[in-house]
Amino acid sequence: MLHLRLIVPAARVDEATAVLESCPGVTNIVVLPGAGRAPRGDVVLCDAARESVNEVLDRLKWLKDEGSIAAEQVDLSLSKAAEEAVEEAPGEPDDAVIWEQLSHRVYAESRITWAYLAFLAIATQIAGIGVLQNSPILIVGAMVLGPEFGAVAAMCFGLLRRKGHLVVTAFRTLVVGFTVAIAITFACALVSAWLGWIDTSNLHENPEVHFIVVPDRWSFIVALLAGVAGVLSITAGKSSALVGVFISVTTVPAAGYVAVALALSEWAEVAPSVAQLAVNVLGMIISGTLTLWVQRRFWPQVGRRSSV
């Protein structure tokens, strides 16, 4: 369940509570008259099943301008009323997509931040070292560390809702992020080559990681599956499943391979690595968008067609 905290103008508190009482899956409704200070109003608290949250938010969307709405996950609820509310709500909690929550998340993760650039650059450098050391362990570690799926999910959401500015912003975040990460890794690899620490033999004697530069139909199929799993893990609130997504696709390792190949002037290895990167990103975007469309189209809940 989710715990909702509303600040409602006193003149409309009866309207807001009537909405909550009429929505299936809402319980533990509490009204604290005059408790709100910024903004001023009455504080209304309630718990809502995940399946019911879209309807509640859709019918109370006027509070965005006149008051406020906050939501947080309830980790434990010992209440017969809460159990009955979950049973009353349509569908299963893990299948519910809270579209407002997803919208806020993808907008936040579509932006270029210093943390995003730092994580992606570090992950790409680790991948580059893994390529040079023929170390699958380092490659997997780099996959897990990479933060690029947030921007991919934002592109999927933008395509679904036809929000061109979000698609452009997320695409720019991907391009700029990988460009910066590859440039930093290239510079580090170039210095290592000048110092004599690495040479072309490090690329040619690494059969265990050569799959990075061999894009094929299996790469695309894995990317499609990873895109589905990634979107489902985000919409269902199962963030632990994202780890499996990260270690399924070779976006970051491909970027690391590109940087190392450029530093060692192994031009024949550059194009396949770029192709692998593109295949993985494209596959995740296609399947992620289709997954969101299916959830939007077929999930049995009121409010799924809201204007989010």
mmCIF file with all atom_site columns, C-alpha atoms in Angstrom, residues 1-7 20 44-50 52-54 56-57 60 63 68-75 98-102 104:
data_model
loop_
_atom_site.group_PDB
_atom_site.id
_atom_site.type_symbol
_atom_site.label_atom_id
_atom_site.label_alt_id
_atom_site.label_comp_id
_atom_site.label_asym_id
_atom_site.label_entity_id
_atom_site.label_seq_id
_atom_site.pdbx_PDB_ins_code
_atom_site.Cartn_x
_atom_site.Cartn_y
_atom_site.Cartn_z
_atom_site.occupancy
_atom_site.B_iso_or_equiv
_atom_site.pdbx_formal_charge
_atom_site.auth_seq_id
_atom_site.auth_comp_id
_atom_site.auth_asym_id
_atom_site.auth_atom_id
_atom_site.pdbx_PDB_model_num
ATOM 1  C CA . MET A 1 1   ? 0.000   0.000  0.000   1.00 0.00 ? 1   MET A CA 1
ATOM 2  C CA . LEU A 1 2   ? 0.908   3.661  -0.264  1.00 0.00 ? 2   LEU A CA 1
ATOM 3  C CA . HIS A 1 3   ? 0.430   6.284  2.422   1.00 0.00 ? 3   HIS A CA 1
ATOM 4  C CA . LEU A 1 4   ? -0.977  9.549  1.066   1.00 0.00 ? 4   LEU A CA 1
ATOM 5  C CA . ARG A 1 5   ? -0.732  12.937 2.760   1.00 0.00 ? 5   ARG A CA 1
ATOM 6  C CA . LEU A 1 6   ? -2.945  15.664 1.352   1.00 0.00 ? 6   LEU A CA 1
ATOM 7  C CA . ILE A 1 7   ? -3.127  19.345 2.264   1.00 0.00 ? 7   ILE A CA 1
ATOM 8  C CA . LEU A 1 20  ? -11.293 9.040  -0.918  1.00 0.00 ? 20  LEU A CA 1
ATOM 9  C CA . VAL A 1 44  ? -5.888  14.520 5.166   1.00 0.00 ? 44  VAL A CA 1
ATOM 10 C CA . LEU A 1 45  ? -4.093  11.198 5.608   1.00 0.00 ? 45  LEU A CA 1
ATOM 11 C CA . CYS A 1 46  ? -5.031  7.850  4.118   1.00 0.00 ? 46  CYS A CA 1
ATOM 12 C CA . ASP A 1 47  ? -3.666  4.536  2.900   1.00 0.00 ? 47  ASP A CA 1
ATOM 13 C CA . ALA A 1 48  ? -4.406  3.335  -0.622  1.00 0.00 ? 48  ALA A CA 1
ATOM 14 C CA . ALA A 1 49  ? -3.772  0.098  -2.465  1.00 0.00 ? 49  ALA A CA 1
ATOM 15 C CA . ARG A 1 50  ? -1.361  0.571  -5.378  1.00 0.00 ? 50  ARG A CA 1
ATOM 16 C CA . SER A 1 52  ? -6.294  2.526  -6.528  1.00 0.00 ? 52  SER A CA 1
ATOM 17 C CA . VAL A 1 53  ? -3.718  5.309  -6.473  1.00 0.00 ? 53  VAL A CA 1
ATOM 18 C CA . ASN A 1 54  ? -4.194  6.325  -10.113 1.00 0.00 ? 54  ASN A CA 1
ATOM 19 C CA . VAL A 1 56  ? -7.277  8.923  -6.412  1.00 0.00 ? 56  VAL A CA 1
ATOM 20 C CA . LEU A 1 57  ? -4.639  11.112 -8.030  1.00 0.00 ? 57  LEU A CA 1
ATOM 21 C CA . LEU A 1 60  ? -7.765  14.983 -6.914  1.00 0.00 ? 60  LEU A CA 1
ATOM 22 C CA . LEU A 1 63  ? -4.785  19.707 -5.453  1.00 0.00 ? 63  LEU A CA 1
ATOM 23 C CA . SER A 1 68  ? -0.399  19.318 -2.164  1.00 0.00 ? 68  SER A CA 1
ATOM 24 C CA . ILE A 1 69  ? -0.200  15.542 -2.441  1.00 0.00 ? 69  ILE A CA 1
ATOM 25 C CA . ALA A 1 70  ? 2.623   13.365 -1.144  1.00 0.00 ? 70  ALA A CA 1
ATOM 26 C CA . ALA A 1 71  ? 2.909   9.582  -1.278  1.00 0.00 ? 71  ALA A CA 1
ATOM 27 C CA . GLU A 1 72  ? 5.243   7.057  0.314   1.00 0.00 ? 72  GLU A CA 1
ATOM 28 C CA . GLN A 1 73  ? 5.487   3.282  0.401   1.00 0.00 ? 73  GLN A CA 1
ATOM 29 C CA . VAL A 1 74  ? 4.029   1.501  3.433   1.00 0.00 ? 74  VAL A CA 1
ATOM 30 C CA . ASP A 1 75  ? 6.377   -1.349 4.341   1.00 0.00 ? 75  ASP A CA 1
ATOM 31 C CA . ILE A 1 98  ? 1.365   4.448  -10.691 1.00 0.00 ? 98  ILE A CA 1
ATOM 32 C CA . TRP A 1 99  ? 1.681   6.761  -13.677 1.00 0.00 ? 99  TRP A CA 1
ATOM 33 C CA . GLU A 1 100 ? 2.321   9.977  -11.739 1.00 0.00 ? 100 GLU A CA 1
ATOM 34 C CA . GLN A 1 101 ? 5.133   8.276  -9.836  1.00 0.00 ? 101 GLN A CA 1
ATOM 35 C CA . LEU A 1 102 ? 6.614   6.882  -13.039 1.00 0.00 ? 102 LEU A CA 1
ATOM 36 C CA . HIS A 1 104 ? 8.256   12.023 -11.911 1.00 0.00 ? 104 HIS A CA 1
#
